[in-house]
PDB file of C-alpha atoms in Angstrom:
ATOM      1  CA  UNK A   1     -41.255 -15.925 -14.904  1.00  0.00           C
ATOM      2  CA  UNK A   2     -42.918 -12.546 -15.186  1.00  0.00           C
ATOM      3  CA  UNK A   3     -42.535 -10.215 -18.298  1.00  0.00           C
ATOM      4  CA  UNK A   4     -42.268  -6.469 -18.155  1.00  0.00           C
ATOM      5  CA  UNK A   5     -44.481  -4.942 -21.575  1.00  0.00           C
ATOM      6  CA  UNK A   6     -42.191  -2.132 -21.687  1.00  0.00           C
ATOM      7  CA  UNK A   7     -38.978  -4.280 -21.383  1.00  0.00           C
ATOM      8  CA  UNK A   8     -39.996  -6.498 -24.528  1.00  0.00           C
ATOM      9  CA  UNK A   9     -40.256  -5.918 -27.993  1.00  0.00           C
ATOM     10  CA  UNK A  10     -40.733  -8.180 -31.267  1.00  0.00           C
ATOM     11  CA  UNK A  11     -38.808  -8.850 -34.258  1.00  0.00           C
ATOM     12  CA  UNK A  12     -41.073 -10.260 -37.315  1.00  0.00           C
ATOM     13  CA  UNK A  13     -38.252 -11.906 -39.422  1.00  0.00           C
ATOM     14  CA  UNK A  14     -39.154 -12.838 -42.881  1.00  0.00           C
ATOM     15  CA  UNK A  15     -37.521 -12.692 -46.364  1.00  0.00           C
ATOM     16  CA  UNK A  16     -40.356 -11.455 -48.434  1.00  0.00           C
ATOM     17  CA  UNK A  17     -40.641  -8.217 -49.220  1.00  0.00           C
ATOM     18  CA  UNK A  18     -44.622  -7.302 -48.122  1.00  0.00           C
ATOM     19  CA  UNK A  19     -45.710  -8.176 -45.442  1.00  0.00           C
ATOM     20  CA  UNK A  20     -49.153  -7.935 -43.037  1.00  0.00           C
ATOM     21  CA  UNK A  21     -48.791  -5.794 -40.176  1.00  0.00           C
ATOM     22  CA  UNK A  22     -49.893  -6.948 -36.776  1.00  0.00           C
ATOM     23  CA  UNK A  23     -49.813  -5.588 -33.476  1.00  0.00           C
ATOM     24  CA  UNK A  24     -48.168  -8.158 -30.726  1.00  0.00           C
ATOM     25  CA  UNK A  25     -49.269  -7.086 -27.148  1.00  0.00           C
ATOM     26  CA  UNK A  26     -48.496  -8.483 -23.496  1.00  0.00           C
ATOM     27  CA  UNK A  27     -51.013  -7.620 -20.646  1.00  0.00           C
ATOM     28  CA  UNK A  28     -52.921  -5.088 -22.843  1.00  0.00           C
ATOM     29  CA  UNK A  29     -49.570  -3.052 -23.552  1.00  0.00           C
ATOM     30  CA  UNK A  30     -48.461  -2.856 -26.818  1.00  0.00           C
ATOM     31  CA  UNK A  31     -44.570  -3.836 -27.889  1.00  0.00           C
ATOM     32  CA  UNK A  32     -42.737  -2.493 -29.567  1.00  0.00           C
ATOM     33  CA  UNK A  33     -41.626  -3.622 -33.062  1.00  0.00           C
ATOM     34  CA  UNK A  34     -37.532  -3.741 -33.717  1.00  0.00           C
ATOM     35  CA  UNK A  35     -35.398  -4.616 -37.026  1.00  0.00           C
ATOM     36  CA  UNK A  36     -33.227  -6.456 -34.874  1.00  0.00           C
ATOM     37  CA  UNK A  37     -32.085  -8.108 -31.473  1.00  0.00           C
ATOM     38  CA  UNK A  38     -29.514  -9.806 -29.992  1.00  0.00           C
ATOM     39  CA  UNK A  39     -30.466 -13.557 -28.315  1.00  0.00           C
ATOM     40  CA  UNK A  40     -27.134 -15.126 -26.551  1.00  0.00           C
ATOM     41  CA  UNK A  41     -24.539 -12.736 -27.898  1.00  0.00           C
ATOM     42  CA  UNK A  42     -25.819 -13.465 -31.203  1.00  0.00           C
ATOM     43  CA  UNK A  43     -27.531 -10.477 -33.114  1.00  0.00           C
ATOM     44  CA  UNK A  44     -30.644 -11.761 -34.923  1.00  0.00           C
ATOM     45  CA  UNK A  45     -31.804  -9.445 -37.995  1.00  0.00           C
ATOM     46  CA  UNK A  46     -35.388  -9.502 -39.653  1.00  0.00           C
ATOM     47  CA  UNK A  47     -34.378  -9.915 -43.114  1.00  0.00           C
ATOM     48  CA  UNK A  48     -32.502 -13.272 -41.444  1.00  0.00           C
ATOM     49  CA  UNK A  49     -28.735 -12.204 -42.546  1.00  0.00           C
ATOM     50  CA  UNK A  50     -25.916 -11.944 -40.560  1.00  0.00           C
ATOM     51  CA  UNK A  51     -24.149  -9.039 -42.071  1.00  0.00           C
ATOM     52  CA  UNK A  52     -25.094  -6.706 -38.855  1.00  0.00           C
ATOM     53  CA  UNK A  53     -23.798  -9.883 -36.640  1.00  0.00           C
ATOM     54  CA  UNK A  54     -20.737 -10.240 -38.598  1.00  0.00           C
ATOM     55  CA  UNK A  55     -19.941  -6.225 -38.783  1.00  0.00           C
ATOM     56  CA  UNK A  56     -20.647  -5.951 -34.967  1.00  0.00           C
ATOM     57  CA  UNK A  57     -18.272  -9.088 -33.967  1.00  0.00           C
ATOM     58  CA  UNK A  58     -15.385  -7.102 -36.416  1.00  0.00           C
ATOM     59  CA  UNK A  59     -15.544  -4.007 -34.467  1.00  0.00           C
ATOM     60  CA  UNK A  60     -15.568  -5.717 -31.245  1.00  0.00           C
ATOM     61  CA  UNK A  61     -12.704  -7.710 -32.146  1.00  0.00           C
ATOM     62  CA  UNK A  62     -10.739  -4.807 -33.867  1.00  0.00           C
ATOM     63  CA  UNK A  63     -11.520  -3.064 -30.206  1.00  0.00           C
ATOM     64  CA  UNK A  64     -10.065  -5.874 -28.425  1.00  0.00           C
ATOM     65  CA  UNK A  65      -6.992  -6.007 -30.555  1.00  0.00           C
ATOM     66  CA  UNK A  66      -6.439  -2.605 -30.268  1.00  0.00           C
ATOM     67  CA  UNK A  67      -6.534  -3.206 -26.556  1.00  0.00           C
ATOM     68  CA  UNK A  68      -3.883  -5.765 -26.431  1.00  0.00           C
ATOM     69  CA  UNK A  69      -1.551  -4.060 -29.025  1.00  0.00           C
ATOM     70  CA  UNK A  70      -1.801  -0.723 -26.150  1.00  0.00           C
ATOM     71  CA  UNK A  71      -1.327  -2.803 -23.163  1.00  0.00           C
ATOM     72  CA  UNK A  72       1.329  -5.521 -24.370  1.00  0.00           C
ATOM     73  CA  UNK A  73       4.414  -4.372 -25.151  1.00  0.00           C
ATOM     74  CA  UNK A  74       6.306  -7.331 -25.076  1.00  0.00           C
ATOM     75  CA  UNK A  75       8.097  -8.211 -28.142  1.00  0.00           C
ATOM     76  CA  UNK A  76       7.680 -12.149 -27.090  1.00  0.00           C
ATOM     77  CA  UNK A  77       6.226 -13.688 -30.012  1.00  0.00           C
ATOM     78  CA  UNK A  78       4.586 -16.336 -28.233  1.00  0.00           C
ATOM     79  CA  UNK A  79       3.092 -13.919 -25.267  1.00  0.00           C
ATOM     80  CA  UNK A  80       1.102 -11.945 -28.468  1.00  0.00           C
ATOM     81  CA  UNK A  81      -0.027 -15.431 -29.907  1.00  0.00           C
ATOM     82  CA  UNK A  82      -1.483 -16.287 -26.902  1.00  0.00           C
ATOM     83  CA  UNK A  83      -3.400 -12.852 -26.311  1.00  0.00           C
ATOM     84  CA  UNK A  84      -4.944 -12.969 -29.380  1.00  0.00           C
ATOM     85  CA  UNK A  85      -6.302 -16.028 -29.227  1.00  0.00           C
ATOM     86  CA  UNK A  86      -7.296 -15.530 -25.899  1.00  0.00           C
ATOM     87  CA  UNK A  87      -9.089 -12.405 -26.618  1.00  0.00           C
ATOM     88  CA  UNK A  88      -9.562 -11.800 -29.758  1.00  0.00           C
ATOM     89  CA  UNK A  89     -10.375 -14.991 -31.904  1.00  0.00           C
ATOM     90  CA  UNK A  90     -13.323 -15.931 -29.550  1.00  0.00           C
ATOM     91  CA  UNK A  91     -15.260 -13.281 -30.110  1.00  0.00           C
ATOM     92  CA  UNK A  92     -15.058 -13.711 -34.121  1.00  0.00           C
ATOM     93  CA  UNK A  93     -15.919 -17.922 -33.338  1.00  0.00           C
ATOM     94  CA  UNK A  94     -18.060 -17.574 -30.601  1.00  0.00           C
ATOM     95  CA  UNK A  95     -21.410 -19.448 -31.905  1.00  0.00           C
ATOM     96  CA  UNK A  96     -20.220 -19.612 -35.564  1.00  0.00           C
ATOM     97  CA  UNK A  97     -21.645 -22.593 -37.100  1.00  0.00           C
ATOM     98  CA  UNK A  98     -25.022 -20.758 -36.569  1.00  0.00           C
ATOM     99  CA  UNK A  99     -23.623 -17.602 -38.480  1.00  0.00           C
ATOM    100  CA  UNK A 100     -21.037 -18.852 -40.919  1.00  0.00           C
ATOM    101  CA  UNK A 101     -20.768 -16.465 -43.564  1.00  0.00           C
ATOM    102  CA  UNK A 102     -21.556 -17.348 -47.246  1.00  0.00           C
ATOM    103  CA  UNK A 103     -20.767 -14.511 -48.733  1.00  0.00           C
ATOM    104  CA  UNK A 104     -16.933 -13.318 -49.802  1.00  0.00           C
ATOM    105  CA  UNK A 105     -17.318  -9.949 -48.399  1.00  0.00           C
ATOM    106  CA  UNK A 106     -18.181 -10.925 -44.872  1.00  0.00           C
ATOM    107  CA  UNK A 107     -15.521 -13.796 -44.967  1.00  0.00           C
ATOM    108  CA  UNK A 108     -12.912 -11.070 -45.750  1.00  0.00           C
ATOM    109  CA  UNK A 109     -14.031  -8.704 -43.155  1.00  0.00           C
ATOM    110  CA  UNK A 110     -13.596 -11.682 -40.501  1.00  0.00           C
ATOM    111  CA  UNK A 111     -10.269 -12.875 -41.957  1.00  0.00           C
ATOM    112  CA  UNK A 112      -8.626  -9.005 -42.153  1.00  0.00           C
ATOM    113  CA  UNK A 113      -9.038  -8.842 -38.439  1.00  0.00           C
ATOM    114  CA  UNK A 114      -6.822 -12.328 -37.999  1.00  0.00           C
ATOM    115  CA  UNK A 115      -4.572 -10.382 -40.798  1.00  0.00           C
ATOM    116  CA  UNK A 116      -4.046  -7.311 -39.006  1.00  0.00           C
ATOM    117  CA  UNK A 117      -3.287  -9.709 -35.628  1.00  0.00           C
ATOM    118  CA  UNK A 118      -0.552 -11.529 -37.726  1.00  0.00           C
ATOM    119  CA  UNK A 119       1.357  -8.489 -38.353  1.00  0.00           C
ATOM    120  CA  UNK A 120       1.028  -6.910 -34.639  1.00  0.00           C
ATOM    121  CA  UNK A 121       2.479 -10.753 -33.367  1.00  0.00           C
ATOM    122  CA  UNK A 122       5.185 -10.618 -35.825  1.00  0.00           C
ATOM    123  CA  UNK A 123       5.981  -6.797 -35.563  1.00  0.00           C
ATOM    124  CA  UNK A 124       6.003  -6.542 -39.559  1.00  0.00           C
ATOM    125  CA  UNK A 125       4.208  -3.743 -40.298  1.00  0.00           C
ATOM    126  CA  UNK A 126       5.288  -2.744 -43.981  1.00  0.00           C
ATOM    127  CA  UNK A 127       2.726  -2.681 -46.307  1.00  0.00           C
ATOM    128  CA  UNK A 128       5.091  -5.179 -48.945  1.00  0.00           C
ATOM    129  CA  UNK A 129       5.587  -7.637 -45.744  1.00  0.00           C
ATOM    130  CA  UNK A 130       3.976 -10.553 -46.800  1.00  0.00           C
ATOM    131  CA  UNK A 131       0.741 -11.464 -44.654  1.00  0.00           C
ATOM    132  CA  UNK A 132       0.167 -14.815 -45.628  1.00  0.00           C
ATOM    133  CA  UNK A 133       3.784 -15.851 -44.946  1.00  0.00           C
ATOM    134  CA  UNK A 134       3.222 -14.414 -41.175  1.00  0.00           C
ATOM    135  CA  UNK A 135      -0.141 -16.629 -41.015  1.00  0.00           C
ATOM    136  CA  UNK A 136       1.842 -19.619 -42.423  1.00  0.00           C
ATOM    137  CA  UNK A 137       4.646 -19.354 -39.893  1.00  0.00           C
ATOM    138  CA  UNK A 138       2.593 -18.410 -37.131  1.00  0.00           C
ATOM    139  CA  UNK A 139       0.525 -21.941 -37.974  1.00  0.00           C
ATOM    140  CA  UNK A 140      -2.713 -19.831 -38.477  1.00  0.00           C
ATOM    141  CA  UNK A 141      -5.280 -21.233 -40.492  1.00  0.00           C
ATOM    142  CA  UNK A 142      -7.984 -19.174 -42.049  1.00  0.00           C
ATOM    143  CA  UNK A 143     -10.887 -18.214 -39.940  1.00  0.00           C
ATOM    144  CA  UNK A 144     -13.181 -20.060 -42.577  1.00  0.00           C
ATOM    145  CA  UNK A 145     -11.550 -23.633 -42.406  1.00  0.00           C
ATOM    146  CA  UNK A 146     -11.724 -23.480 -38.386  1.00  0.00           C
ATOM    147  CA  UNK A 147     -15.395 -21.947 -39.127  1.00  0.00           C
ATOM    148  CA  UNK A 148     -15.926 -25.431 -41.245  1.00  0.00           C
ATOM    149  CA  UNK A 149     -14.221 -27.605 -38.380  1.00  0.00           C
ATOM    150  CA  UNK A 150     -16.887 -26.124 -35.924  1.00  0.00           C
ATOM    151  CA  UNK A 151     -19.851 -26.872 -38.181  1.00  0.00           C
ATOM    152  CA  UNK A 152     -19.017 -30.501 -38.840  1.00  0.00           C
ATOM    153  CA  UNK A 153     -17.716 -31.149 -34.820  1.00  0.00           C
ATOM    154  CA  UNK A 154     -21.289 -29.499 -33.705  1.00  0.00           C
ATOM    155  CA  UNK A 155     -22.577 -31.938 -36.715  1.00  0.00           C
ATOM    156  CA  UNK A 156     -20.557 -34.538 -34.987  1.00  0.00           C
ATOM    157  CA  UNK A 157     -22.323 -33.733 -31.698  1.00  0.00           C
ATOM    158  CA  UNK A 158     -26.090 -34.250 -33.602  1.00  0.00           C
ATOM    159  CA  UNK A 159     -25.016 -37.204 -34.794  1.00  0.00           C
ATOM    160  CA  UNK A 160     -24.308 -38.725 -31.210  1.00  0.00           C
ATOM    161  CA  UNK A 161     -26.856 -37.529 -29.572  1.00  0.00           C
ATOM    162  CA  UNK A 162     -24.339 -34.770 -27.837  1.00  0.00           C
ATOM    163  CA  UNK A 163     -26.659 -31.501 -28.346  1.00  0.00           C
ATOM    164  CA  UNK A 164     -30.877 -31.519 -28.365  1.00  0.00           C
ATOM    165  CA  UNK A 165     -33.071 -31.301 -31.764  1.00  0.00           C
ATOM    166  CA  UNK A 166     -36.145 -30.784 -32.139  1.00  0.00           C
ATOM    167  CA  UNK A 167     -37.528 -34.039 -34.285  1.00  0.00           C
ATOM    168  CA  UNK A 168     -38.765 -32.499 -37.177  1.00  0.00           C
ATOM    169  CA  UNK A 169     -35.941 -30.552 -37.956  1.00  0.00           C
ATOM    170  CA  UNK A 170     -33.428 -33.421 -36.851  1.00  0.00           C
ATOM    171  CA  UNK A 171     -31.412 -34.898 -40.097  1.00  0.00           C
ATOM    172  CA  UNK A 172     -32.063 -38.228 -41.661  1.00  0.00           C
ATOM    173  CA  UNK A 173     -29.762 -40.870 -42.258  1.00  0.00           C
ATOM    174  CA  UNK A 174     -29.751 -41.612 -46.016  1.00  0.00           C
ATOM    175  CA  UNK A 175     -30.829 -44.896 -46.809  1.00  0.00           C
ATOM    176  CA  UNK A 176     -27.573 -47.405 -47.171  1.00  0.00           C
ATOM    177  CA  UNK A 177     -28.216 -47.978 -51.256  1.00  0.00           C
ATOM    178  CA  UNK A 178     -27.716 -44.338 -51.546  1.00  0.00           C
ATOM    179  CA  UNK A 179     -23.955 -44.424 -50.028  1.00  0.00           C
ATOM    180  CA  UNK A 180     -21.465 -44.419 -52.965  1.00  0.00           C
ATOM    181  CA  UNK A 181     -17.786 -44.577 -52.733  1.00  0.00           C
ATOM    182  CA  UNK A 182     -17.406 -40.696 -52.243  1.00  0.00           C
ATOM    183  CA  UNK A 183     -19.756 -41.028 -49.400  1.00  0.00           C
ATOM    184  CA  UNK A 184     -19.545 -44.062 -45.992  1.00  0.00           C
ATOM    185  CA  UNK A 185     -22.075 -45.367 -44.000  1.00  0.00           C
ATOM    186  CA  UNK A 186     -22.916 -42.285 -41.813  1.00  0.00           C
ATOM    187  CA  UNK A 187     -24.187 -40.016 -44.693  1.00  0.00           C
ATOM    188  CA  UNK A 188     -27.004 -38.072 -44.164  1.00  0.00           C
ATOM    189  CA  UNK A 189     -29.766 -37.201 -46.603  1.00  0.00           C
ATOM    190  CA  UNK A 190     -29.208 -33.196 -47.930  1.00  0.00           C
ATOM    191  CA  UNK A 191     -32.222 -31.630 -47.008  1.00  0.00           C
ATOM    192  CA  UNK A 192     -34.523 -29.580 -50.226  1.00  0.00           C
ATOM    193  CA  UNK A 193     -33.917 -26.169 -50.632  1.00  0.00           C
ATOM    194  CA  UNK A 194     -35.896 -24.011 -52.132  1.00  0.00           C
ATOM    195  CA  UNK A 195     -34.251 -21.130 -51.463  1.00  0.00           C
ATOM    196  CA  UNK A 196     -30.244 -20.354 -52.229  1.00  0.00           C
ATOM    197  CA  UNK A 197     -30.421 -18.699 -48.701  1.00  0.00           C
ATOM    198  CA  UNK A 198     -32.019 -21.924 -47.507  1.00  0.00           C
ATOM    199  CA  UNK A 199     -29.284 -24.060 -48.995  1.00  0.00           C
ATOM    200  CA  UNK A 200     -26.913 -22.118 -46.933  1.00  0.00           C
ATOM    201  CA  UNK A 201     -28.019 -22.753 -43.559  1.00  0.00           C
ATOM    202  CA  UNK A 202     -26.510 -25.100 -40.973  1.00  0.00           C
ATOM    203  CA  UNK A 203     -27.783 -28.476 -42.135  1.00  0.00           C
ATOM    204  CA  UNK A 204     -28.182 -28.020 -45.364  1.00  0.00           C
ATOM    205  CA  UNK A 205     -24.248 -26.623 -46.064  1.00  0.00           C
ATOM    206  CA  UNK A 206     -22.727 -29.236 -43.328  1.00  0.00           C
ATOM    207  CA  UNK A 207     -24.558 -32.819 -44.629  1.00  0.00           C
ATOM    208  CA  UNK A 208     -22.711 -32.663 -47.885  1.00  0.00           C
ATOM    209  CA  UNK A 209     -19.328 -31.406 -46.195  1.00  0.00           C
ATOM    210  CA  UNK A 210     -19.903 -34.625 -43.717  1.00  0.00           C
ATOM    211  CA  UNK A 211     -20.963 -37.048 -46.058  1.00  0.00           C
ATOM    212  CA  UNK A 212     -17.850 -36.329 -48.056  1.00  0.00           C
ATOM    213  CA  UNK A 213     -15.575 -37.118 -44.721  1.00  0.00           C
ATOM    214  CA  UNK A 214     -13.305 -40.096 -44.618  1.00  0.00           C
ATOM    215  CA  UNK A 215     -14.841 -42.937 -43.153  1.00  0.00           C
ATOM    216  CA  UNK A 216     -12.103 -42.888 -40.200  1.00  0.00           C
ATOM    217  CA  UNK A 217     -12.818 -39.639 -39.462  1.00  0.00           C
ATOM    218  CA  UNK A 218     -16.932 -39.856 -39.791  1.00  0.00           C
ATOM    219  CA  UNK A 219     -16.344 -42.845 -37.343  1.00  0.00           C
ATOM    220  CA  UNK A 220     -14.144 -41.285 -34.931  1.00  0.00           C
ATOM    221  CA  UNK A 221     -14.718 -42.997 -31.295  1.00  0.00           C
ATOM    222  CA  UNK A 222     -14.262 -40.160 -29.589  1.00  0.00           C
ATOM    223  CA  UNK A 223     -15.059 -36.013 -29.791  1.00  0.00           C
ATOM    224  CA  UNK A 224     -11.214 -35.518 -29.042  1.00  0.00           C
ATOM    225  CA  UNK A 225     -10.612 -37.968 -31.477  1.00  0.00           C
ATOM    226  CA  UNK A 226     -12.983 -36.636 -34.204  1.00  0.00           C
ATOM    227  CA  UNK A 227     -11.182 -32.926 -33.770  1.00  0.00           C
ATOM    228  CA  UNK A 228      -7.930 -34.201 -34.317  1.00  0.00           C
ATOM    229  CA  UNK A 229      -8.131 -36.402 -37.386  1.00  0.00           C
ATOM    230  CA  UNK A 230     -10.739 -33.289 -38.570  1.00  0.00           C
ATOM    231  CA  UNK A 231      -7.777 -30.820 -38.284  1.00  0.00           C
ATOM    232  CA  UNK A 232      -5.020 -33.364 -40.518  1.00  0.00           C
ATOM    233  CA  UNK A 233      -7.873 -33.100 -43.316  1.00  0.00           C
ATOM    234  CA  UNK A 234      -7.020 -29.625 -45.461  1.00  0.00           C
TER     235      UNK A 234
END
């Protein structure tokens, strides 16, 4: 596969706050140097947050939303359920365990769009309506539990083998004299952290959640079968 110079550029992500300057280049042209770019729909930032992903996902959404609420004017309760989570919900999911917010600010700016969706479905606009009855009787849970249900099912899927990692960064089982009785036999060892950024990164954040799983769950037969006992837990 051939690459255009002029069609390229580099992002040089880092968290430290100097850094040495150097000049990438690709058939003696030189590229040019962005703060960001966006790698399979997901936008990658140099200072490694995702507060630019996570504002950019909103606004789509909120766009989508606003598209549905002009073009379906049904009053079927069901019909607006199913829109939005036809079109809207995916694009604030799509490829969250790698983005999964930390922070309370972008959790909220995820959840209001979900908020704003429960009113439109139940046609209760009024400011003293009560959102999270709406979300409760819709059968809505918060964007941040099905956020944790996606990290530990794609956790699920590196413990069997189901998705491709690399060796060294690949989890290790903990040894079985370090399982206690808040923990079963498929813990995994929580990797160091050096960093509080680090510590909330995929592995790192999902190994304790996992560890701490009900063995019947942890040992689930099946993916089908791990999602559904995962979505009983609270």
């Amino acid at each position: 596969m051939a690459f255009h110079p002029a069609k390229c550029t580099t992002v040089h992500m880092t968290r430290r706050r100097t850094t040495l300057p150097y000049e990438y280049q690709l058939h003696g042209q030189k590229l040019q140097e962005e703060t960001q770019a966006k790698y399979l729909g997901v936008t990658l930032t140099k200072d490694l947050k995702w507060n630019t992903h996570i504002a950019n996902i909103t606004t789509k959404a909120n766009r989508a939303l606003g598209f549905a609420r002009r073009n379906i004017k049904l009053s079927n309760k069901k019909a607006k359920a199913a829109a939005y989570k036809a079109l809207v919900r995916p694009i604030l999911e799509y490829a969250s365990p790698v983005w999964d917010p930390h922070t309370a600010e972008d959790s909220a700016s995820l959840e209001k769009v979900q908020r704003r969706a429960a009113r439109w479905v139940s046609h209760r606009f009024r400011q003293t309506s009560s959102v999270n009855n709406m979300l409760e009787d819709l059968e809505w849970p918060t964007l941040e539990s099905r956020r944790r249900r996606a990290r530990l099912t794609t956790f699920y899927k590196v413990h069997h083998d189901l998705v491709a990692v690399k060796s060294n960064h690949a989890p290790k089982p903990s040894p079985p004299k370090c399982t206690t009785r808040q923990t079963h036999a498929l813990s995994y060892e929580i990797p160091h952290s050096r960093t509080a950024y680090r510590q909330k990164t995929f592995f790192p954040r999902t190994i304790p959640e996992w560890n701490r799983l009900p063995v019947e769950t942890a040992t689930a037969p099946s993916l089908a079968s791990f999602q559904a006992r995962l979505a009983t837990l609270h």
